[in-house]
PDB file of C-alpha atoms in Angstrom:
ATOM      1  CA  MET S   1       0.036  -0.211   0.247  1.00  0.00           C
ATOM      2  CA  ARG S   2       0.984   3.552  -0.853  1.00  0.00           C
ATOM      3  CA  ALA S   3       0.125   6.693   1.092  1.00  0.00           C
ATOM      4  CA  LEU S   4       0.673  10.612   0.332  1.00  0.00           C
ATOM      5  CA  ILE S   5       0.945  12.528   3.227  1.00  0.00           C
ATOM      6  CA  THR S   6       0.131  16.537   2.626  1.00  0.00           C
ATOM      7  CA  GLY S   7       1.362  18.245   5.756  1.00  0.00           C
ATOM      8  CA  ILE S   8       3.820  15.241   7.146  1.00  0.00           C
ATOM      9  CA  THR S   9       6.259  17.699   8.539  1.00  0.00           C
ATOM     10  CA  GLY S  10       3.038  18.793  11.086  1.00  0.00           C
ATOM     11  CA  GLN S  11       2.275  16.929  14.161  1.00  0.00           C
ATOM     12  CA  ASP S  12      -0.426  14.805  12.777  1.00  0.00           C
ATOM     13  CA  GLY S  13       1.271  13.975   9.465  1.00  0.00           C
ATOM     14  CA  SER S  14       4.482  12.817  11.543  1.00  0.00           C
ATOM     15  CA  TYR S  15       2.245  10.667  13.800  1.00  0.00           C
ATOM     16  CA  LEU S  16      -0.027   9.331  10.650  1.00  0.00           C
ATOM     17  CA  ALA S  17       3.441   8.767   8.847  1.00  0.00           C
ATOM     18  CA  GLU S  18       4.784   6.814  11.729  1.00  0.00           C
ATOM     19  CA  PHE S  19       1.724   4.585  12.180  1.00  0.00           C
ATOM     20  CA  LEU S  20       1.207   3.798   8.457  1.00  0.00           C
ATOM     21  CA  LEU S  21       4.971   2.657   8.127  1.00  0.00           C
ATOM     22  CA  SER S  22       4.354   0.162  11.528  1.00  0.00           C
ATOM     23  CA  LYS S  23       1.503  -1.117   9.162  1.00  0.00           C
ATOM     24  CA  GLY S  24       3.829  -1.659   6.293  1.00  0.00           C
ATOM     25  CA  TYR S  25       2.916   1.158   3.828  1.00  0.00           C
ATOM     26  CA  GLU S  26       5.344   3.011   1.515  1.00  0.00           C
ATOM     27  CA  VAL S  27       4.733   6.538   2.645  1.00  0.00           C
ATOM     28  CA  TRP S  28       5.176   9.878   0.763  1.00  0.00           C
ATOM     29  CA  GLY S  29       4.876  13.118   2.300  1.00  0.00           C
ATOM     30  CA  VAL S  30       4.238  16.609   0.220  1.00  0.00           C
ATOM     31  CA  VAL S  31       6.807  19.279   1.632  1.00  0.00           C
ATOM     32  CA  ARG S  32       6.990  22.979   0.921  1.00  0.00           C
ATOM     33  CA  ARG S  33      10.244  24.385  -0.876  1.00  0.00           C
ATOM     34  CA  SER S  34      11.749  26.462   1.764  1.00  0.00           C
ATOM     35  CA  SER S  35      15.604  28.003   2.077  1.00  0.00           C
ATOM     36  CA  SER S  36      15.470  25.668   5.624  1.00  0.00           C
ATOM     37  CA  GLU S  37      14.283  22.352   6.310  1.00  0.00           C
ATOM     38  CA  ASN S  38      11.635  21.903   9.285  1.00  0.00           C
ATOM     39  CA  PHE S  39      12.030  17.971   9.519  1.00  0.00           C
ATOM     40  CA  GLU S  40      11.946  18.119  13.456  1.00  0.00           C
ATOM     41  CA  ARG S  41       8.939  15.962  13.647  1.00  0.00           C
ATOM     42  CA  ILE S  42       9.990  13.313  10.742  1.00  0.00           C
ATOM     43  CA  GLN S  43      13.759  13.168  11.808  1.00  0.00           C
ATOM     44  CA  LYS S  44      13.276   9.312  13.111  1.00  0.00           C
ATOM     45  CA  ILE S  45      11.422   8.274   9.946  1.00  0.00           C
ATOM     46  CA  ARG S  46      13.324  10.878   7.783  1.00  0.00           C
ATOM     47  CA  ASP S  47      15.029   7.570   5.829  1.00  0.00           C
ATOM     48  CA  SER S  48      12.128   5.661   5.674  1.00  0.00           C
ATOM     49  CA  VAL S  49       9.633   8.256   3.927  1.00  0.00           C
ATOM     50  CA  HIS S  50       9.817   9.708   0.073  1.00  0.00           C
ATOM     51  CA  LEU S  51       9.198  13.359   0.381  1.00  0.00           C
ATOM     52  CA  PHE S  52       7.896  15.299  -2.709  1.00  0.00           C
ATOM     53  CA  GLU S  53       8.306  19.049  -3.345  1.00  0.00           C
ATOM     54  CA  ALA S  54       4.906  20.385  -3.952  1.00  0.00           C
ATOM     55  CA  ASP S  55       2.423  23.159  -2.524  1.00  0.00           C
ATOM     56  CA  LEU S  56      -0.829  23.418  -1.672  1.00  0.00           C
ATOM     57  CA  LEU S  57      -1.014  26.818  -3.955  1.00  0.00           C
ATOM     58  CA  ASP S  58       0.789  25.112  -7.081  1.00  0.00           C
ATOM     59  CA  GLN S  59      -2.231  22.881  -9.124  1.00  0.00           C
ATOM     60  CA  THR S  60       0.786  21.393 -11.229  1.00  0.00           C
ATOM     61  CA  SER S  61       3.056  20.287  -8.087  1.00  0.00           C
ATOM     62  CA  LEU S  62       0.193  18.552  -6.465  1.00  0.00           C
ATOM     63  CA  THR S  63      -0.602  16.405  -9.749  1.00  0.00           C
ATOM     64  CA  ARG S  64       2.938  15.726 -10.079  1.00  0.00           C
ATOM     65  CA  ALA S  65       3.253  14.577  -6.400  1.00  0.00           C
ATOM     66  CA  VAL S  66      -0.066  12.209  -6.844  1.00  0.00           C
ATOM     67  CA  GLU S  67       1.759  10.696 -10.343  1.00  0.00           C
ATOM     68  CA  ALA S  68       4.894  10.507  -8.559  1.00  0.00           C
ATOM     69  CA  SER S  69       3.512   8.713  -5.603  1.00  0.00           C
ATOM     70  CA  ARG S  70       0.814   6.658  -7.001  1.00  0.00           C
ATOM     71  CA  PRO S  71      -1.170   6.409  -3.959  1.00  0.00           C
ATOM     72  CA  ASP S  72      -3.741   3.977  -2.778  1.00  0.00           C
ATOM     73  CA  GLU S  73      -4.716   6.631  -0.168  1.00  0.00           C
ATOM     74  CA  VAL S  74      -4.195  10.166   0.153  1.00  0.00           C
ATOM     75  CA  TYR S  75      -4.617  12.433   3.425  1.00  0.00           C
ATOM     76  CA  ASN S  76      -4.528  16.089   3.360  1.00  0.00           C
ATOM     77  CA  LEU S  77      -3.234  17.339   6.495  1.00  0.00           C
ATOM     78  CA  ALA S  78      -2.026  20.573   5.494  1.00  0.00           C
ATOM     79  CA  ALA S  79      -3.420  23.949   6.164  1.00  0.00           C
ATOM     80  CA  GLN S  80      -3.019  27.601   7.642  1.00  0.00           C
ATOM     81  CA  SER S  81      -4.102  26.050  10.702  1.00  0.00           C
ATOM     82  CA  PHE S  82      -3.687  28.601  13.494  1.00  0.00           C
ATOM     83  CA  VAL S  83      -6.742  30.260  14.172  1.00  0.00           C
ATOM     84  CA  PRO S  84      -5.642  33.754  15.466  1.00  0.00           C
ATOM     85  CA  THR S  85      -3.399  33.745  12.509  1.00  0.00           C
ATOM     86  CA  SER S  86      -6.698  33.180  10.185  1.00  0.00           C
ATOM     87  CA  PHE S  87      -8.042  36.731  11.215  1.00  0.00           C
ATOM     88  CA  VAL S  88      -4.663  38.549  10.338  1.00  0.00           C
ATOM     89  CA  GLN S  89      -4.350  36.647   6.714  1.00  0.00           C
ATOM     90  CA  PRO S  90      -7.812  35.800   6.052  1.00  0.00           C
ATOM     91  CA  VAL S  91      -6.950  35.380   2.168  1.00  0.00           C
ATOM     92  CA  LEU S  92      -3.897  33.391   2.421  1.00  0.00           C
ATOM     93  CA  THR S  93      -5.974  30.856   4.905  1.00  0.00           C
ATOM     94  CA  ALA S  94      -8.554  30.601   2.348  1.00  0.00           C
ATOM     95  CA  GLU S  95      -6.088  29.641  -0.479  1.00  0.00           C
ATOM     96  CA  PHE S  96      -4.445  27.135   1.980  1.00  0.00           C
ATOM     97  CA  THR S  97      -7.084  25.906   4.046  1.00  0.00           C
ATOM     98  CA  GLY S  98      -9.863  25.869   1.432  1.00  0.00           C
ATOM     99  CA  ILE S  99      -8.945  26.378  -2.164  1.00  0.00           C
ATOM    100  CA  GLY S 100      -5.958  23.907  -1.384  1.00  0.00           C
ATOM    101  CA  VAL S 101      -8.659  21.113  -0.833  1.00  0.00           C
ATOM    102  CA  ALA S 102      -9.904  21.419  -4.257  1.00  0.00           C
ATOM    103  CA  ARG S 103      -6.467  21.220  -6.016  1.00  0.00           C
ATOM    104  CA  VAL S 104      -5.676  17.848  -4.217  1.00  0.00           C
ATOM    105  CA  LEU S 105      -9.045  16.830  -4.961  1.00  0.00           C
ATOM    106  CA  GLU S 106      -8.538  18.086  -8.642  1.00  0.00           C
ATOM    107  CA  ALA S 107      -4.854  16.178  -8.585  1.00  0.00           C
ATOM    108  CA  ILE S 108      -6.430  12.821  -7.303  1.00  0.00           C
ATOM    109  CA  ARG S 109      -9.465  13.182  -9.781  1.00  0.00           C
ATOM    110  CA  HIS S 110      -7.126  13.217 -12.868  1.00  0.00           C
ATOM    111  CA  ALA S 111      -3.942  11.540 -11.824  1.00  0.00           C
ATOM    112  CA  ALA S 112      -5.171   8.725  -9.533  1.00  0.00           C
ATOM    113  CA  PRO S 113      -8.904   8.734  -9.455  1.00  0.00           C
ATOM    114  CA  LYS S 114      -9.079   5.247  -7.526  1.00  0.00           C
ATOM    115  CA  ALA S 115      -7.414   6.568  -4.499  1.00  0.00           C
ATOM    116  CA  LYS S 116      -9.228   6.922  -1.057  1.00  0.00           C
ATOM    117  CA  PHE S 117      -9.079  10.464   0.147  1.00  0.00           C
ATOM    118  CA  TYR S 118      -8.912  11.806   3.848  1.00  0.00           C
ATOM    119  CA  GLN S 119      -9.338  15.354   4.317  1.00  0.00           C
ATOM    120  CA  ALA S 120      -8.739  16.744   7.814  1.00  0.00           C
ATOM    121  CA  SER S 121     -12.082  18.757   8.814  1.00  0.00           C
ATOM    122  CA  SER S 122     -12.311  20.813  11.959  1.00  0.00           C
ATOM    123  CA  SER S 123     -14.218  21.162  15.174  1.00  0.00           C
ATOM    124  CA  GLU S 124     -13.935  24.815  14.334  1.00  0.00           C
ATOM    125  CA  MET S 125     -16.580  24.399  11.598  1.00  0.00           C
ATOM    126  CA  PHE S 126     -19.125  23.886  14.500  1.00  0.00           C
ATOM    127  CA  GLY S 127     -18.105  27.504  15.807  1.00  0.00           C
ATOM    128  CA  LYS S 128     -20.954  29.068  17.465  1.00  0.00           C
ATOM    129  CA  VAL S 129     -22.437  25.946  18.284  1.00  0.00           C
ATOM    130  CA  LEU S 130     -26.377  25.270  17.531  1.00  0.00           C
ATOM    131  CA  GLU S 131     -26.318  22.198  19.877  1.00  0.00           C
ATOM    132  CA  THR S 132     -24.268  19.896  22.295  1.00  0.00           C
ATOM    133  CA  PRO S 133     -22.645  17.723  21.801  1.00  0.00           C
ATOM    134  CA  GLN S 134     -22.020  18.292  18.044  1.00  0.00           C
ATOM    135  CA  THR S 135     -22.402  15.401  15.988  1.00  0.00           C
ATOM    136  CA  GLU S 136     -21.928  14.669  11.913  1.00  0.00           C
ATOM    137  CA  THR S 137     -25.149  16.089  11.413  1.00  0.00           C
ATOM    138  CA  THR S 138     -24.624  19.520  13.583  1.00  0.00           C
ATOM    139  CA  PRO S 139     -25.576  22.327  11.494  1.00  0.00           C
ATOM    140  CA  PHE S 140     -22.205  24.559  10.877  1.00  0.00           C
ATOM    141  CA  TYR S 141     -21.595  27.957  12.307  1.00  0.00           C
ATOM    142  CA  PRO S 142     -17.685  28.952  11.939  1.00  0.00           C
ATOM    143  CA  ARG S 143     -16.403  31.933  13.551  1.00  0.00           C
ATOM    144  CA  SER S 144     -13.092  32.563  12.472  1.00  0.00           C
ATOM    145  CA  PRO S 145     -11.950  32.661   8.751  1.00  0.00           C
ATOM    146  CA  TYR S 146      -9.856  29.175   9.369  1.00  0.00           C
ATOM    147  CA  GLY S 147     -13.354  27.667  10.309  1.00  0.00           C
ATOM    148  CA  VAL S 148     -14.990  29.249   7.138  1.00  0.00           C
ATOM    149  CA  ALA S 149     -12.323  27.914   4.922  1.00  0.00           C
ATOM    150  CA  LYS S 150     -12.441  23.974   6.660  1.00  0.00           C
ATOM    151  CA  VAL S 151     -16.405  24.296   5.937  1.00  0.00           C
ATOM    152  CA  TYR S 152     -15.485  24.884   2.188  1.00  0.00           C
ATOM    153  CA  GLY S 153     -13.087  22.073   2.437  1.00  0.00           C
ATOM    154  CA  HIS S 154     -15.629  19.608   4.132  1.00  0.00           C
ATOM    155  CA  TYR S 155     -18.311  20.112   1.673  1.00  0.00           C
ATOM    156  CA  LEU S 156     -16.431  19.936  -1.419  1.00  0.00           C
ATOM    157  CA  THR S 157     -15.277  16.768  -0.337  1.00  0.00           C
ATOM    158  CA  ILE S 158     -18.751  15.416  -0.056  1.00  0.00           C
ATOM    159  CA  ASN S 159     -19.252  17.182  -3.750  1.00  0.00           C
ATOM    160  CA  TYR S 160     -16.605  15.264  -5.414  1.00  0.00           C
ATOM    161  CA  ARG S 161     -17.283  11.765  -3.369  1.00  0.00           C
ATOM    162  CA  GLU S 162     -21.370  12.353  -5.124  1.00  0.00           C
ATOM    163  CA  SER S 163     -20.414  13.859  -8.533  1.00  0.00           C
ATOM    164  CA  TYR S 164     -17.348  11.715  -9.194  1.00  0.00           C
ATOM    165  CA  ASP S 165     -17.775   8.417  -7.065  1.00  0.00           C
ATOM    166  CA  MET S 166     -14.794   8.815  -5.582  1.00  0.00           C
ATOM    167  CA  PHE S 167     -14.185   7.443  -1.907  1.00  0.00           C
ATOM    168  CA  ALA S 168     -13.623  10.660  -0.302  1.00  0.00           C
ATOM    169  CA  VAL S 169     -14.213  11.394   3.274  1.00  0.00           C
ATOM    170  CA  SER S 170     -13.936  13.789   6.128  1.00  0.00           C
ATOM    171  CA  GLY S 171     -12.669  13.215   9.773  1.00  0.00           C
ATOM    172  CA  ILE S 172     -14.202  16.313  12.077  1.00  0.00           C
ATOM    173  CA  LEU S 173     -11.540  16.285  14.602  1.00  0.00           C
ATOM    174  CA  PHE S 174     -11.875  18.023  17.770  1.00  0.00           C
ATOM    175  CA  ASN S 175      -8.783  19.337  19.212  1.00  0.00           C
ATOM    176  CA  HIS S 176      -5.998  16.711  19.613  1.00  0.00           C
ATOM    177  CA  GLU S 177      -2.498  17.766  21.048  1.00  0.00           C
ATOM    178  CA  SER S 178       0.756  16.317  21.507  1.00  0.00           C
ATOM    179  CA  PRO S 179       4.474  17.185  22.844  1.00  0.00           C
ATOM    180  CA  ARG S 180       4.718  17.902  18.584  1.00  0.00           C
ATOM    181  CA  ARG S 181       1.986  20.563  18.771  1.00  0.00           C
ATOM    182  CA  GLY S 182       3.162  23.766  17.784  1.00  0.00           C
ATOM    183  CA  LEU S 183       4.474  26.343  20.357  1.00  0.00           C
ATOM    184  CA  GLU S 184       1.935  29.016  18.916  1.00  0.00           C
ATOM    185  CA  PHE S 185      -0.981  27.104  20.141  1.00  0.00           C
ATOM    186  CA  VAL S 186      -2.394  27.637  23.707  1.00  0.00           C
ATOM    187  CA  THR S 187      -1.674  23.867  24.806  1.00  0.00           C
ATOM    188  CA  ARG S 188       1.587  23.816  24.129  1.00  0.00           C
ATOM    189  CA  LYS S 189       2.143  27.336  24.943  1.00  0.00           C
ATOM    190  CA  ILE S 190       1.150  26.254  28.487  1.00  0.00           C
ATOM    191  CA  THR S 191       3.244  23.368  28.812  1.00  0.00           C
ATOM    192  CA  ASN S 192       6.373  25.252  27.501  1.00  0.00           C
ATOM    193  CA  GLY S 193       5.367  27.929  30.047  1.00  0.00           C
ATOM    194  CA  VAL S 194       5.223  25.440  32.861  1.00  0.00           C
ATOM    195  CA  ALA S 195       8.584  23.837  32.163  1.00  0.00           C
ATOM    196  CA  LYS S 196      10.319  27.455  31.572  1.00  0.00           C
ATOM    197  CA  ILE S 197       8.880  28.448  35.057  1.00  0.00           C
ATOM    198  CA  LYS S 198       9.978  25.387  36.945  1.00  0.00           C
ATOM    199  CA  LEU S 199      13.322  25.497  35.476  1.00  0.00           C
ATOM    200  CA  GLY S 200      13.774  29.250  36.353  1.00  0.00           C
ATOM    201  CA  LEU S 201      13.680  30.379  32.784  1.00  0.00           C
ATOM    202  CA  SER S 202      10.783  32.551  33.215  1.00  0.00           C
ATOM    203  CA  LYS S 203       8.324  33.833  35.639  1.00  0.00           C
ATOM    204  CA  GLU S 204       4.749  34.095  34.316  1.00  0.00           C
ATOM    205  CA  LEU S 205       2.720  32.743  31.320  1.00  0.00           C
ATOM    206  CA  ARG S 206       0.579  35.232  29.614  1.00  0.00           C
ATOM    207  CA  LEU S 207      -2.808  33.608  28.208  1.00  0.00           C
ATOM    208  CA  GLY S 208      -5.947  34.857  26.955  1.00  0.00           C
ATOM    209  CA  ASN S 209      -9.672  33.265  27.557  1.00  0.00           C
ATOM    210  CA  LEU S 210      -9.173  30.917  30.564  1.00  0.00           C
ATOM    211  CA  GLU S 211     -13.106  29.753  30.313  1.00  0.00           C
ATOM    212  CA  ALA S 212     -13.052  28.680  26.890  1.00  0.00           C
ATOM    213  CA  LYS S 213     -14.117  24.813  26.670  1.00  0.00           C
ATOM    214  CA  ARG S 214     -12.545  22.341  24.329  1.00  0.00           C
ATOM    215  CA  ASP S 215     -12.759  18.562  23.739  1.00  0.00           C
ATOM    216  CA  TRP S 216      -9.089  17.308  23.745  1.00  0.00           C
ATOM    217  CA  GLY S 217      -7.462  14.293  22.637  1.00  0.00           C
ATOM    218  CA  PHE S 218      -4.050  13.000  22.126  1.00  0.00           C
ATOM    219  CA  ALA S 219      -3.243  13.488  18.384  1.00  0.00           C
ATOM    220  CA  GLY S 220      -1.567   9.933  18.193  1.00  0.00           C
ATOM    221  CA  ASP S 221      -5.013   8.294  18.924  1.00  0.00           C
ATOM    222  CA  TYR S 222      -6.482  10.626  16.371  1.00  0.00           C
ATOM    223  CA  VAL S 223      -4.465   9.560  13.345  1.00  0.00           C
ATOM    224  CA  ARG S 224      -5.684   5.842  13.964  1.00  0.00           C
ATOM    225  CA  ALA S 225      -9.170   7.123  13.366  1.00  0.00           C
ATOM    226  CA  MET S 226      -7.930   8.736  10.137  1.00  0.00           C
ATOM    227  CA  TRP S 227      -6.967   5.456   8.645  1.00  0.00           C
ATOM    228  CA  LEU S 228      -9.802   3.395  10.033  1.00  0.00           C
ATOM    229  CA  MET S 229     -12.073   5.790   7.991  1.00  0.00           C
ATOM    230  CA  LEU S 230     -10.160   4.686   4.845  1.00  0.00           C
ATOM    231  CA  GLN S 231     -10.656   0.815   5.504  1.00  0.00           C
ATOM    232  CA  GLN S 232     -14.298   0.864   5.543  1.00  0.00           C
ATOM    233  CA  PRO S 233     -16.394  -0.416   2.138  1.00  0.00           C
ATOM    234  CA  ASP S 234     -18.258   2.900   2.028  1.00  0.00           C
ATOM    235  CA  PRO S 235     -16.664   6.276   2.322  1.00  0.00           C
ATOM    236  CA  LYS S 236     -18.529   8.373   5.726  1.00  0.00           C
ATOM    237  CA  ASP S 237     -17.962  11.092   7.510  1.00  0.00           C
ATOM    238  CA  TYR S 238     -16.876  10.698  11.178  1.00  0.00           C
ATOM    239  CA  VAL S 239     -16.622  13.028  14.338  1.00  0.00           C
ATOM    240  CA  VAL S 240     -13.443  12.006  16.398  1.00  0.00           C
ATOM    241  CA  ALA S 241     -14.038  12.985  19.706  1.00  0.00           C
ATOM    242  CA  THR S 242     -13.545  12.224  23.264  1.00  0.00           C
ATOM    243  CA  GLY S 243     -17.123  13.379  24.519  1.00  0.00           C
ATOM    244  CA  THR S 244     -15.980  15.248  27.218  1.00  0.00           C
ATOM    245  CA  THR S 245     -14.793  18.647  27.816  1.00  0.00           C
ATOM    246  CA  HIS S 246     -12.287  20.929  29.734  1.00  0.00           C
ATOM    247  CA  THR S 247     -11.290  24.451  30.365  1.00  0.00           C
ATOM    248  CA  VAL S 248      -8.506  26.200  29.585  1.00  0.00           C
ATOM    249  CA  ARG S 249      -8.220  26.918  33.077  1.00  0.00           C
ATOM    250  CA  GLU S 250      -8.340  23.232  33.691  1.00  0.00           C
ATOM    251  CA  PHE S 251      -5.311  22.393  31.643  1.00  0.00           C
ATOM    252  CA  CYS S 252      -3.567  25.228  32.992  1.00  0.00           C
ATOM    253  CA  GLN S 253      -4.212  23.513  36.827  1.00  0.00           C
ATOM    254  CA  LEU S 254      -3.045  20.435  35.706  1.00  0.00           C
ATOM    255  CA  ALA S 255      -0.219  21.379  33.752  1.00  0.00           C
ATOM    256  CA  PHE S 256       1.206  23.402  36.763  1.00  0.00           C
ATOM    257  CA  GLN S 257       0.313  20.610  39.270  1.00  0.00           C
ATOM    258  CA  SER S 258       2.218  18.202  37.235  1.00  0.00           C
ATOM    259  CA  VAL S 259       5.543  19.921  38.466  1.00  0.00           C
ATOM    260  CA  GLY S 260       4.108  20.954  41.791  1.00  0.00           C
ATOM    261  CA  LEU S 261       3.485  24.529  41.123  1.00  0.00           C
ATOM    262  CA  ASN S 262       0.156  26.660  41.367  1.00  0.00           C
ATOM    263  CA  TYR S 263      -0.891  28.229  38.438  1.00  0.00           C
ATOM    264  CA  GLU S 264      -2.369  31.141  40.010  1.00  0.00           C
ATOM    265  CA  ASN S 265       1.043  32.408  40.794  1.00  0.00           C
ATOM    266  CA  HIS S 266       2.068  32.509  37.169  1.00  0.00           C
ATOM    267  CA  VAL S 267      -0.391  33.040  34.774  1.00  0.00           C
ATOM    268  CA  ILE S 268      -1.539  36.631  33.557  1.00  0.00           C
ATOM    269  CA  ILE S 269      -4.661  37.156  31.548  1.00  0.00           C
ATOM    270  CA  ASP S 270      -3.661  39.162  28.292  1.00  0.00           C
ATOM    271  CA  PRO S 271      -6.987  41.210  26.258  1.00  0.00           C
ATOM    272  CA  SER S 272      -4.086  40.869  23.368  1.00  0.00           C
ATOM    273  CA  PHE S 273      -4.666  37.315  22.931  1.00  0.00           C
ATOM    274  CA  LEU S 274      -8.565  37.305  23.159  1.00  0.00           C
ATOM    275  CA  ARG S 275     -10.407  36.355  19.551  1.00  0.00           C
ATOM    276  CA  PRO S 276     -12.310  38.960  17.715  1.00  0.00           C
ATOM    277  CA  ALA S 277     -15.310  35.974  17.651  1.00  0.00           C
ATOM    278  CA  GLU S 278     -14.884  33.197  20.576  1.00  0.00           C
ATOM    279  CA  VAL S 279     -15.720  29.596  20.190  1.00  0.00           C
ATOM    280  CA  GLU S 280     -16.915  29.210  23.870  1.00  0.00           C
ATOM    281  CA  GLN S 281     -17.644  25.507  24.092  1.00  0.00           C
ATOM    282  CA  LEU S 282     -16.867  22.529  21.592  1.00  0.00           C
ATOM    283  CA  THR S 283     -17.697  19.022  22.466  1.00  0.00           C
ATOM    284  CA  GLY S 284     -17.967  16.273  20.093  1.00  0.00           C
ATOM    285  CA  CYS S 285     -20.266  13.151  20.116  1.00  0.00           C
ATOM    286  CA  PRO S 286     -18.001  10.006  19.183  1.00  0.00           C
ATOM    287  CA  LYS S 287     -20.614   7.670  19.171  1.00  0.00           C
ATOM    288  CA  LYS S 288     -20.775   6.932  15.333  1.00  0.00           C
ATOM    289  CA  VAL S 289     -16.783   6.438  15.295  1.00  0.00           C
ATOM    290  CA  GLU S 290     -17.218   3.791  18.321  1.00  0.00           C
ATOM    291  CA  ARG S 291     -19.941   2.003  17.056  1.00  0.00           C
ATOM    292  CA  GLU S 292     -18.860   1.851  13.197  1.00  0.00           C
ATOM    293  CA  LEU S 293     -14.669   2.081  13.343  1.00  0.00           C
ATOM    294  CA  GLY S 294     -14.437   0.488  17.104  1.00  0.00           C
ATOM    295  CA  TRP S 295     -12.400   3.328  18.004  1.00  0.00           C
ATOM    296  CA  LYS S 296     -11.426   4.617  21.278  1.00  0.00           C
ATOM    297  CA  PRO S 297      -9.107   7.515  22.489  1.00  0.00           C
ATOM    298  CA  GLU S 298      -6.294   5.280  24.464  1.00  0.00           C
ATOM    299  CA  VAL S 299      -4.436   8.397  25.829  1.00  0.00           C
ATOM    300  CA  SER S 300      -6.492  10.509  28.997  1.00  0.00           C
ATOM    301  CA  PHE S 301      -6.554  14.094  29.276  1.00  0.00           C
ATOM    302  CA  PRO S 302      -4.114  14.146  32.229  1.00  0.00           C
ATOM    303  CA  GLN S 303      -1.728  11.714  30.749  1.00  0.00           C
ATOM    304  CA  MET S 304      -1.512  13.883  27.373  1.00  0.00           C
ATOM    305  CA  ILE S 305      -0.905  16.663  29.762  1.00  0.00           C
ATOM    306  CA  GLU S 306       1.446  15.044  31.805  1.00  0.00           C
ATOM    307  CA  MET S 307       3.343  13.827  28.575  1.00  0.00           C
ATOM    308  CA  MET S 308       3.647  17.294  27.113  1.00  0.00           C
ATOM    309  CA  VAL S 309       4.986  19.040  30.086  1.00  0.00           C
ATOM    310  CA  LYS S 310       8.153  16.284  30.679  1.00  0.00           C
ATOM    311  CA  ALA S 311       8.628  16.633  26.874  1.00  0.00           C
ATOM    312  CA  ASP S 312       8.928  20.590  27.387  1.00  0.00           C
ATOM    313  CA  LEU S 313      11.206  19.549  30.440  1.00  0.00           C
ATOM    314  CA  LYS S 314      13.277  17.597  28.615  1.00  0.00           C
ATOM    315  CA  ARG S 315      13.985  19.701  25.713  1.00  0.00           C
ATOM    316  CA  TYR S 316      14.696  22.332  28.107  1.00  0.00           C
ATOM    317  CA  SER S 317      16.976  20.485  30.662  1.00  0.00           C
ATOM    318  CA  LYS S 318      19.128  19.679  27.300  1.00  0.00           C
TER     319      LYS S 318
END
């Protein structure tokens, strides 16, 4: 089996690549041309995967990537995925996160029409939620340019499935974290800040809305769900979540507790980190993915936080 992953150097892409290699796949990854390589997350498997230079903004390069890899499965994980940046660069976000999906689908349609396609949809599509918990049929109400772009990609995947008889599915993944999460994301910002404070490298951690509620899971668990979706006889979309929510404040409390500190002594609320339009609560309903795919998360919320803090402590201790 051959798989092509866009965004292979990201958090999800690196975990997925490792998972597929363990299943005996030949793994290809799309990487953007850059003057400096950023392969830190895939360093351990760098010699086991094939990397192909292409870009979600360039149709020709994507088509060539599909032609070269001749994939059985394509996982589109690449995007401009940082919500605050999407408010600052909404057009770029639309190009990468929205129109980029169309370019990947077109590349597959013309160069590998039998390949199965996975689109990384997001819980941010629900935004100002219209029901709780959110299911596969909950209406979307995105509250950021990122969420809007993800809705476009989601519906386009459905359109290609119905128009061209392609095996194309979307996984509506709720928040999933790991030690490989980018430093700009609030969860990693917290665990990184905890490590610096514990080691005496910093005294405070500035954050935005501590009352925002999210359904958090471990990224390594979630990539397994992506793969399972493409092993089914029929293409279907699935919500992937834990079904439980925690506030950013709870995340802080557990992260600081793991090193024997009280978050209240170090966390400062900074209004500059507040979003123009806040998403207050996201809670996914995992009943369908559990029932039909047999998927369940293996790493708990406290275990994930402890894993992230330990990784950041280890990195700074070096």
